[in-house]
PDB file of C-alpha atoms in Angstrom:
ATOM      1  CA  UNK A   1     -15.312 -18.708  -7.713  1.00 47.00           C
ATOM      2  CA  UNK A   2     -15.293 -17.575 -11.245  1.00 44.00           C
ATOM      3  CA  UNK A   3     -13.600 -13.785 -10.950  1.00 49.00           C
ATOM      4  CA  UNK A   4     -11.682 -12.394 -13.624  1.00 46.00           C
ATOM      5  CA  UNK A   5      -9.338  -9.514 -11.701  1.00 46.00           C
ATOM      6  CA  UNK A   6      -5.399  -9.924 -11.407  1.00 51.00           C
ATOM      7  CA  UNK A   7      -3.991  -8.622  -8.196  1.00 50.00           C
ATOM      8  CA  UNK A   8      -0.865  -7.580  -6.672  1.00 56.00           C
ATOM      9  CA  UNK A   9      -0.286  -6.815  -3.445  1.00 53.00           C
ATOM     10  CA  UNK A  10       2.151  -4.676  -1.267  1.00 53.00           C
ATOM     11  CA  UNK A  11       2.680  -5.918   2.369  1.00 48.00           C
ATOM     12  CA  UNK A  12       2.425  -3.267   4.959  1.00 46.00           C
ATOM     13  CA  UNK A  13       3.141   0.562   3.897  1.00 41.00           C
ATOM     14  CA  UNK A  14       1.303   2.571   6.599  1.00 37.00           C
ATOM     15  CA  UNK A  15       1.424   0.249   9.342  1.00 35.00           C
ATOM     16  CA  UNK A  16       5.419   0.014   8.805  1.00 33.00           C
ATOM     17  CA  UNK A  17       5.653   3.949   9.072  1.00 35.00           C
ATOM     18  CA  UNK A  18       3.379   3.845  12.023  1.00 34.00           C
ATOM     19  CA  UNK A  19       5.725   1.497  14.738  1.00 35.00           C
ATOM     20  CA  UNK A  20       8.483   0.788  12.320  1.00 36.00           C
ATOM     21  CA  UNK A  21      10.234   3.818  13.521  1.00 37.00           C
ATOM     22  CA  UNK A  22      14.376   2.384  12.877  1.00 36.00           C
ATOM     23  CA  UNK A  23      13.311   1.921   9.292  1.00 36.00           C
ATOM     24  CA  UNK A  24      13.296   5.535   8.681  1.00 36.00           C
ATOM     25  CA  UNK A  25      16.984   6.205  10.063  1.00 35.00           C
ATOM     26  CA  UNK A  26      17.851   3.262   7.901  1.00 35.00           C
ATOM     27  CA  UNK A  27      16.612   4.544   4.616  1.00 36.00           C
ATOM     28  CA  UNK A  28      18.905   7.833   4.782  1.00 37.00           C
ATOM     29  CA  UNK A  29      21.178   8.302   1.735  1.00 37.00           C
ATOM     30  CA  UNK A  30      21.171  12.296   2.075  1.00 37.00           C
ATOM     31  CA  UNK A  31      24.325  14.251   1.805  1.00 38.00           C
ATOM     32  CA  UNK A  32      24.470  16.532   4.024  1.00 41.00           C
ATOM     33  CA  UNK A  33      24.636  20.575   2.636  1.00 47.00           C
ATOM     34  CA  UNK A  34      23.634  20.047  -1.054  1.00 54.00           C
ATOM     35  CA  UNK A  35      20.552  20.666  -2.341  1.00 63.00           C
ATOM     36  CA  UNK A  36      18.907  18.295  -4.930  1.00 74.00           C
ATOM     37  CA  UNK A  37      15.508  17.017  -6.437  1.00 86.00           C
ATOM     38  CA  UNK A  38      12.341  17.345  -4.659  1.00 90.00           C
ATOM     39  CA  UNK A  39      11.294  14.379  -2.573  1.00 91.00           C
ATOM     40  CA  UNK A  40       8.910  13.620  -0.258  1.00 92.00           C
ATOM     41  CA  UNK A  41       9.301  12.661   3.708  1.00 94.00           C
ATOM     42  CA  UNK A  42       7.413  10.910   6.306  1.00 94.00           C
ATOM     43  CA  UNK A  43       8.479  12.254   9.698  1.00 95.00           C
ATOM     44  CA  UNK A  44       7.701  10.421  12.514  1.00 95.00           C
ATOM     45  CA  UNK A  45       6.842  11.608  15.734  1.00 94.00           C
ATOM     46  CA  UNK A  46       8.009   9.998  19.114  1.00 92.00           C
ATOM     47  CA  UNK A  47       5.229   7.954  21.235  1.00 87.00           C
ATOM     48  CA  UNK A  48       3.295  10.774  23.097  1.00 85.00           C
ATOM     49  CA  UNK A  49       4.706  13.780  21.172  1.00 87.00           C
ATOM     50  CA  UNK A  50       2.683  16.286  19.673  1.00 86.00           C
ATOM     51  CA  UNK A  51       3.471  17.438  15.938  1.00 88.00           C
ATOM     52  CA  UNK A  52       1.411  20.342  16.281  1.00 86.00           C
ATOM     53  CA  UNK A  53       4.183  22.650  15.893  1.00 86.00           C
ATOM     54  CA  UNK A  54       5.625  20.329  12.664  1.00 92.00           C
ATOM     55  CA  UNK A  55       4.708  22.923  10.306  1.00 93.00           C
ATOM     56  CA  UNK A  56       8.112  25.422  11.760  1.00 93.00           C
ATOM     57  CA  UNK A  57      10.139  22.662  12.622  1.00 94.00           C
ATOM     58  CA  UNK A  58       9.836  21.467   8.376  1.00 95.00           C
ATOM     59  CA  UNK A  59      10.330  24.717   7.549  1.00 95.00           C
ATOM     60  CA  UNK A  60      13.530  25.426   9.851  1.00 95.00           C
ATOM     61  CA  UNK A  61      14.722  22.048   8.132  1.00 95.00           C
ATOM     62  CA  UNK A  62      14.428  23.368   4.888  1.00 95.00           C
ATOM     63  CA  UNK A  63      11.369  21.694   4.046  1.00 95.00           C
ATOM     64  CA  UNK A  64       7.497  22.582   3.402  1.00 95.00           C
ATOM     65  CA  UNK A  65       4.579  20.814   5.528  1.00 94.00           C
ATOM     66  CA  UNK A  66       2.492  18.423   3.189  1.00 92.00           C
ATOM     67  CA  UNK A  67       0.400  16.796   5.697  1.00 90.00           C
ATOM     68  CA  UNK A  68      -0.026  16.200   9.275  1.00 91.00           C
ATOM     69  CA  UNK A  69      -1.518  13.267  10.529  1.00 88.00           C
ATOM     70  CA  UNK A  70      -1.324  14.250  14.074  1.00 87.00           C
ATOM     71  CA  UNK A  71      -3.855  11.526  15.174  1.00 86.00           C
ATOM     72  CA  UNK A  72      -0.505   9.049  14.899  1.00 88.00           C
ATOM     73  CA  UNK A  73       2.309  11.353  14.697  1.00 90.00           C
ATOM     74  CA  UNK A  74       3.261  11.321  11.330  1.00 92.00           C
ATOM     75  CA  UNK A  75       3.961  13.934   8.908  1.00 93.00           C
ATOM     76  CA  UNK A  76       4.994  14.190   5.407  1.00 93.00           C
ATOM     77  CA  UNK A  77       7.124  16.772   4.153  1.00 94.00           C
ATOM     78  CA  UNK A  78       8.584  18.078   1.090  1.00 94.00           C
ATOM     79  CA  UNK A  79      12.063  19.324   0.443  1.00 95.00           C
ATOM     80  CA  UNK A  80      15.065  19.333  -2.155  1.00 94.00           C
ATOM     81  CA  UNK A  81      17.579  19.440   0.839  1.00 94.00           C
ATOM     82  CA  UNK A  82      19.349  16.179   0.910  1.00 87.00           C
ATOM     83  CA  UNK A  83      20.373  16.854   4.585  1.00 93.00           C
ATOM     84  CA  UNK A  84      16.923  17.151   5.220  1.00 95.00           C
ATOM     85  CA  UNK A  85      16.588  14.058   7.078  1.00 94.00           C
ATOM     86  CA  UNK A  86      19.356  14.760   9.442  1.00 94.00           C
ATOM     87  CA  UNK A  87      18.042  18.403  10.173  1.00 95.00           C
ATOM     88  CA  UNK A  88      14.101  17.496  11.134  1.00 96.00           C
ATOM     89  CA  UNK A  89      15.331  14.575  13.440  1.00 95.00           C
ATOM     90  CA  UNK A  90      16.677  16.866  15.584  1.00 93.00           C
ATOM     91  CA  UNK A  91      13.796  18.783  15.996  1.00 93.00           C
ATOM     92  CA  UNK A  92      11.740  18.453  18.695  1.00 91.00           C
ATOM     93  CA  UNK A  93       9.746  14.980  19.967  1.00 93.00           C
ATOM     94  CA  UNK A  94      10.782  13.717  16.099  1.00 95.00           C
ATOM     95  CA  UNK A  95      11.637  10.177  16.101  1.00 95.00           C
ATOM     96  CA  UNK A  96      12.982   9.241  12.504  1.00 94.00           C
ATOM     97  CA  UNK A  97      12.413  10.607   8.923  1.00 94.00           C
ATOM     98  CA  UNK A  98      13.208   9.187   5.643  1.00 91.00           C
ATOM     99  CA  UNK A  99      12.725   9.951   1.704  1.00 91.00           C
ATOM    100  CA  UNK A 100      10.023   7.845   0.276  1.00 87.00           C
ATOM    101  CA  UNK A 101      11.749   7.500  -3.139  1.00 82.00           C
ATOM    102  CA  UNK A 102      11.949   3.659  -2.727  1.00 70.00           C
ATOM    103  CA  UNK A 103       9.213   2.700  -0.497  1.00 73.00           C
ATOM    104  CA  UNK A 104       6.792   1.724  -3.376  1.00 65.00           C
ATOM    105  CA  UNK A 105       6.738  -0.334  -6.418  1.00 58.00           C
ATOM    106  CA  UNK A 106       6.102   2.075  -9.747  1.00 60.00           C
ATOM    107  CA  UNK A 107       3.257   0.527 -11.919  1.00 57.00           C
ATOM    108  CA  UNK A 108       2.433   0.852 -15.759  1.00 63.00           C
ATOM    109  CA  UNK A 109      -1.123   2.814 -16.267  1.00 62.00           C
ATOM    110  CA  UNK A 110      -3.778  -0.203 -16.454  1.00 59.00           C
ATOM    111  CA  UNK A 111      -7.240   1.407 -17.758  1.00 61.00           C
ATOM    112  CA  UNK A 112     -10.392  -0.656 -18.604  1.00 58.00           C
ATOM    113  CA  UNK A 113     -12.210   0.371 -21.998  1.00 62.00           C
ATOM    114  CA  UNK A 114     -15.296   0.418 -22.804  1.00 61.00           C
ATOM    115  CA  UNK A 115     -14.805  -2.592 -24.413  1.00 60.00           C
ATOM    116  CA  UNK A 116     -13.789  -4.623 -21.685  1.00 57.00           C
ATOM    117  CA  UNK A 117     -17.474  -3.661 -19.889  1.00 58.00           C
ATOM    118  CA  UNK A 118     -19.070  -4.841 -23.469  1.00 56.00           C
ATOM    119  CA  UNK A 119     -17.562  -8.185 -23.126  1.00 61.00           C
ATOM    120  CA  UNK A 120     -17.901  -8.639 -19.639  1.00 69.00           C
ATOM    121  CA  UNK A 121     -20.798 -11.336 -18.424  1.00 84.00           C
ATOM    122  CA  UNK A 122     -22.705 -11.779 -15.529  1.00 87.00           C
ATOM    123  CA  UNK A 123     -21.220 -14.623 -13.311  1.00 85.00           C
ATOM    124  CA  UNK A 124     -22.614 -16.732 -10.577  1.00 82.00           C
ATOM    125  CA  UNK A 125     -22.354 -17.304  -6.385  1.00 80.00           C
ATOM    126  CA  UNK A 126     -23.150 -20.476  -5.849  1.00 80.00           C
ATOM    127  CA  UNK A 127     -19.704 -21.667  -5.147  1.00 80.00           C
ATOM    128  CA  UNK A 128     -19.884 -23.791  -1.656  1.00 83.00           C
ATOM    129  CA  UNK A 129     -18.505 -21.309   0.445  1.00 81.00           C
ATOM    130  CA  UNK A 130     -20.221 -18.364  -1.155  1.00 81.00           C
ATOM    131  CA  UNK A 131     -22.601 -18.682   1.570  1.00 81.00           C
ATOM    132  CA  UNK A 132     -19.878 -18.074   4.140  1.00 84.00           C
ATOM    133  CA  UNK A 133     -19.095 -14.805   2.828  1.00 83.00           C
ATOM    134  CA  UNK A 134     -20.669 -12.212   4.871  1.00 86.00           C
ATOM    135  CA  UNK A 135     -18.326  -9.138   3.768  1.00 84.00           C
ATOM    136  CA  UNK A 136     -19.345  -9.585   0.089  1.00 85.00           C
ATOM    137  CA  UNK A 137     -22.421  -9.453   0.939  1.00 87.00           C
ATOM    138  CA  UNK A 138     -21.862  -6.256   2.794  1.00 90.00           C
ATOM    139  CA  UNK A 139     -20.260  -4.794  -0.313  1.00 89.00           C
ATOM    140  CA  UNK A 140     -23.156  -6.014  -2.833  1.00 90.00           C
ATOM    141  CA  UNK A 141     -20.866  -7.861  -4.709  1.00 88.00           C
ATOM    142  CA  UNK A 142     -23.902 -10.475  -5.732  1.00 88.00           C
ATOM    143  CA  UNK A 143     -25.615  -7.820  -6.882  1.00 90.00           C
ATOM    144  CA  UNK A 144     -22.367  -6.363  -8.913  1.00 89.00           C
ATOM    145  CA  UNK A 145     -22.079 -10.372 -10.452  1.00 89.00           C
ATOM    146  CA  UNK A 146     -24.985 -10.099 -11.682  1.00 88.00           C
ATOM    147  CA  UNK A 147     -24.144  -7.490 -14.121  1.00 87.00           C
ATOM    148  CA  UNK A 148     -20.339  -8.420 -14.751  1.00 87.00           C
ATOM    149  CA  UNK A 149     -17.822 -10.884 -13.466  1.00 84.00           C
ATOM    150  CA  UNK A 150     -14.824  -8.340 -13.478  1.00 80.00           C
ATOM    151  CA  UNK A 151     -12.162  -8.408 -16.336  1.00 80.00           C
ATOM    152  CA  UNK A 152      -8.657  -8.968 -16.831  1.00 77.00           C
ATOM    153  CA  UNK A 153      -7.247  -5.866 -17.704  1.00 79.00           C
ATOM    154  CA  UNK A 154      -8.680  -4.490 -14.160  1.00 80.00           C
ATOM    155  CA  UNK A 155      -5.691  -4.507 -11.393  1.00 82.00           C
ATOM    156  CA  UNK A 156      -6.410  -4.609  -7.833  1.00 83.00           C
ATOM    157  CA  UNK A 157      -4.310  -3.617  -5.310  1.00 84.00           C
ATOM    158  CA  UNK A 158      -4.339  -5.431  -1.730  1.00 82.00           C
ATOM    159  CA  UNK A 159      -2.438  -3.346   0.827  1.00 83.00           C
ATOM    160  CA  UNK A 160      -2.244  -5.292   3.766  1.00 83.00           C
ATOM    161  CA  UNK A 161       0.124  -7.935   5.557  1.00 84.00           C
ATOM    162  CA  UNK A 162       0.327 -10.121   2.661  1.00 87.00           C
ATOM    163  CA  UNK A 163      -1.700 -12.228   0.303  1.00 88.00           C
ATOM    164  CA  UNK A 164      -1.960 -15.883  -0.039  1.00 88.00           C
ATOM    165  CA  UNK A 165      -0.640 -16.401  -3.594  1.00 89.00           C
ATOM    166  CA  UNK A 166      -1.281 -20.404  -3.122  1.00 88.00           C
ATOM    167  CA  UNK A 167      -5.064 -19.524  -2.283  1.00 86.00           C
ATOM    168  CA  UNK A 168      -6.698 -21.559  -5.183  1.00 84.00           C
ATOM    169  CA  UNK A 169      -8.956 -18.870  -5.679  1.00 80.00           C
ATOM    170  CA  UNK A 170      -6.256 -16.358  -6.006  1.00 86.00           C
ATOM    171  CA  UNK A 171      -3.163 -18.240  -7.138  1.00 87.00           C
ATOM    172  CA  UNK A 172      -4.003 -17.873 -11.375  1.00 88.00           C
ATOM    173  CA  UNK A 173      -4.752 -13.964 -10.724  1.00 87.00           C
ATOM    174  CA  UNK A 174      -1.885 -12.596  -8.566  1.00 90.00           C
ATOM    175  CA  UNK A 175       0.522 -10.315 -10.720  1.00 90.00           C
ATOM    176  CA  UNK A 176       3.955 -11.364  -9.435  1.00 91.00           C
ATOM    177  CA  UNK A 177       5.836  -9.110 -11.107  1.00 89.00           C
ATOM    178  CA  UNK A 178       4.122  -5.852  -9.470  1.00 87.00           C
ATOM    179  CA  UNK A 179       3.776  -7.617  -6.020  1.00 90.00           C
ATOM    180  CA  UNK A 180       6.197  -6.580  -3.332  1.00 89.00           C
ATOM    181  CA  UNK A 181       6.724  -6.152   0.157  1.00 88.00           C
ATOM    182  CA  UNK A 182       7.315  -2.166   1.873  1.00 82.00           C
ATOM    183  CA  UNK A 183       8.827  -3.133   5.075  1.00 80.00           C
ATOM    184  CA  UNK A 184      11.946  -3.044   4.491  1.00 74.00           C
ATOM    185  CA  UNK A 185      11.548   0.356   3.296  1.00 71.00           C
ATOM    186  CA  UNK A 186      12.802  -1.144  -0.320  1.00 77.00           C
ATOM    187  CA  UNK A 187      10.552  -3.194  -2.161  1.00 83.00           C
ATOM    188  CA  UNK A 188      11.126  -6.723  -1.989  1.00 90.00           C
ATOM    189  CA  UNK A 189       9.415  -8.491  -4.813  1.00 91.00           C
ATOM    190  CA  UNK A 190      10.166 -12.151  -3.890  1.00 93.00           C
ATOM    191  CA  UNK A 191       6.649 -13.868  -3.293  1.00 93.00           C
ATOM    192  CA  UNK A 192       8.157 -15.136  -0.007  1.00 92.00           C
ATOM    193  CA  UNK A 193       8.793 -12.028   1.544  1.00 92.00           C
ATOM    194  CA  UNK A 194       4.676 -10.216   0.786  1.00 90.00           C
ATOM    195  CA  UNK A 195       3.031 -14.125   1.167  1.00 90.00           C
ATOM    196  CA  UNK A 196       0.003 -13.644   4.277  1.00 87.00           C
ATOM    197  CA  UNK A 197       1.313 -14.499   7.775  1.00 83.00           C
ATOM    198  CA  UNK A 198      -1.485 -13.129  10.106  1.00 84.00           C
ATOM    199  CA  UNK A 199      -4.380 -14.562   8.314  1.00 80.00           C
ATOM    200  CA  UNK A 200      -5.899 -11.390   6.767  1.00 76.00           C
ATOM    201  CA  UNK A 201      -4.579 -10.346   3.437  1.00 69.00           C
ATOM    202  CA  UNK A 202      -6.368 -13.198   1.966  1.00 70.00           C
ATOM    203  CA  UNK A 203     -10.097 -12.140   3.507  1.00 68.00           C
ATOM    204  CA  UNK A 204      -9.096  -8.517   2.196  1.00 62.00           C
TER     205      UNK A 204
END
């Protein structure tokens, strides 16, 4: 295939907060009774327990309800409470919480001009295994090749387990330097540690 996008990837985020619940505890680097910048929380919520009531139990820890994603028990909070933390986990059916200052990698602002959709050209699918590719079809990417075959300057994120960097259709387009894995709760930026192992980041 003849594409023209660079990608990066970060290895599971939201699946990580989801079951990785001793991450959280992990990340802690609060000091308890001082009060310092905003940051954001994800709270998680024990197996079973409702965080219905997460709204008071954020604000008795000092905090303010952001969101409440009470399909999977998780809720992010705000607060400039460093012993924040501490104080929600002991509120009821809460599992683990943790600031989200380093679960992410920051990137530089990447914008297309209108220049870049000038020079674009069409491309073609009539690589061998085109054929075999039932979810671009579903997306109308044939359709989109036929009126541009991407550009450089366009970066594409790929959250998921991973991403095979060796994939010869990938390997010239993967951005190293902003790839990373989450699940460690730090990113880890070694191609090792964010490389596919379940057979799916690549189909993504």
């Amino acid at each position: 295939m003849n594409r023209h996008f660079r990608f990066l990837v970060a290895a599971p985020v939201v699946a990580t907060l989801v079951v990785g619940g001793p991450l959280f505890a992990a990340s802690q680097n609060a000091v308890a009774g001082t009060t310092g910048a905003s940051q954001n929380y994800v709270v998680l919520f024990n197996a079973g327990a409702s965080s219905a009531g997460a709204a008071g139990a954020v604000a008795s820890a000092g905090g303010t309800l952001v969101a409440n994603y009470s399909q999977i028990g998780v809720v992010i909070a705000r607060s400039t409470a460093s012993d924040f933390a501490t104080r929600i986990q002991s509120a009821s059916g809460v599992q683990s919480a943790a600031a989200t200052t380093s679960f992410a990698t920051r990137l530089k602002a990447d914008t297309a001009t209108d220049a870049d959709v000038a020079a674009a050209t069409p491309v073609s699918d009539t690589d061998s295994l085109s054929g075999l590719q039932w979810d671009m079809v579903q997306i109308h990417t044939p359709e989109a090749h036929a009126i541009t075959g991407g550009s450089s300057s366009v970066l594409v994120g790929d959250i998921d387990t991973g991403l095979d960097y060796t994939h010869p259709d990938l390997a010239a387009n993967v951005d190293f330097a902003n790839s990373a894995s989450c699940v460690g709760g730090v990113a880890d930026n070694s191609p090792a540690a964010w490389n596919d192992d379940n057979g799916h980041g690549t189909h993504t």
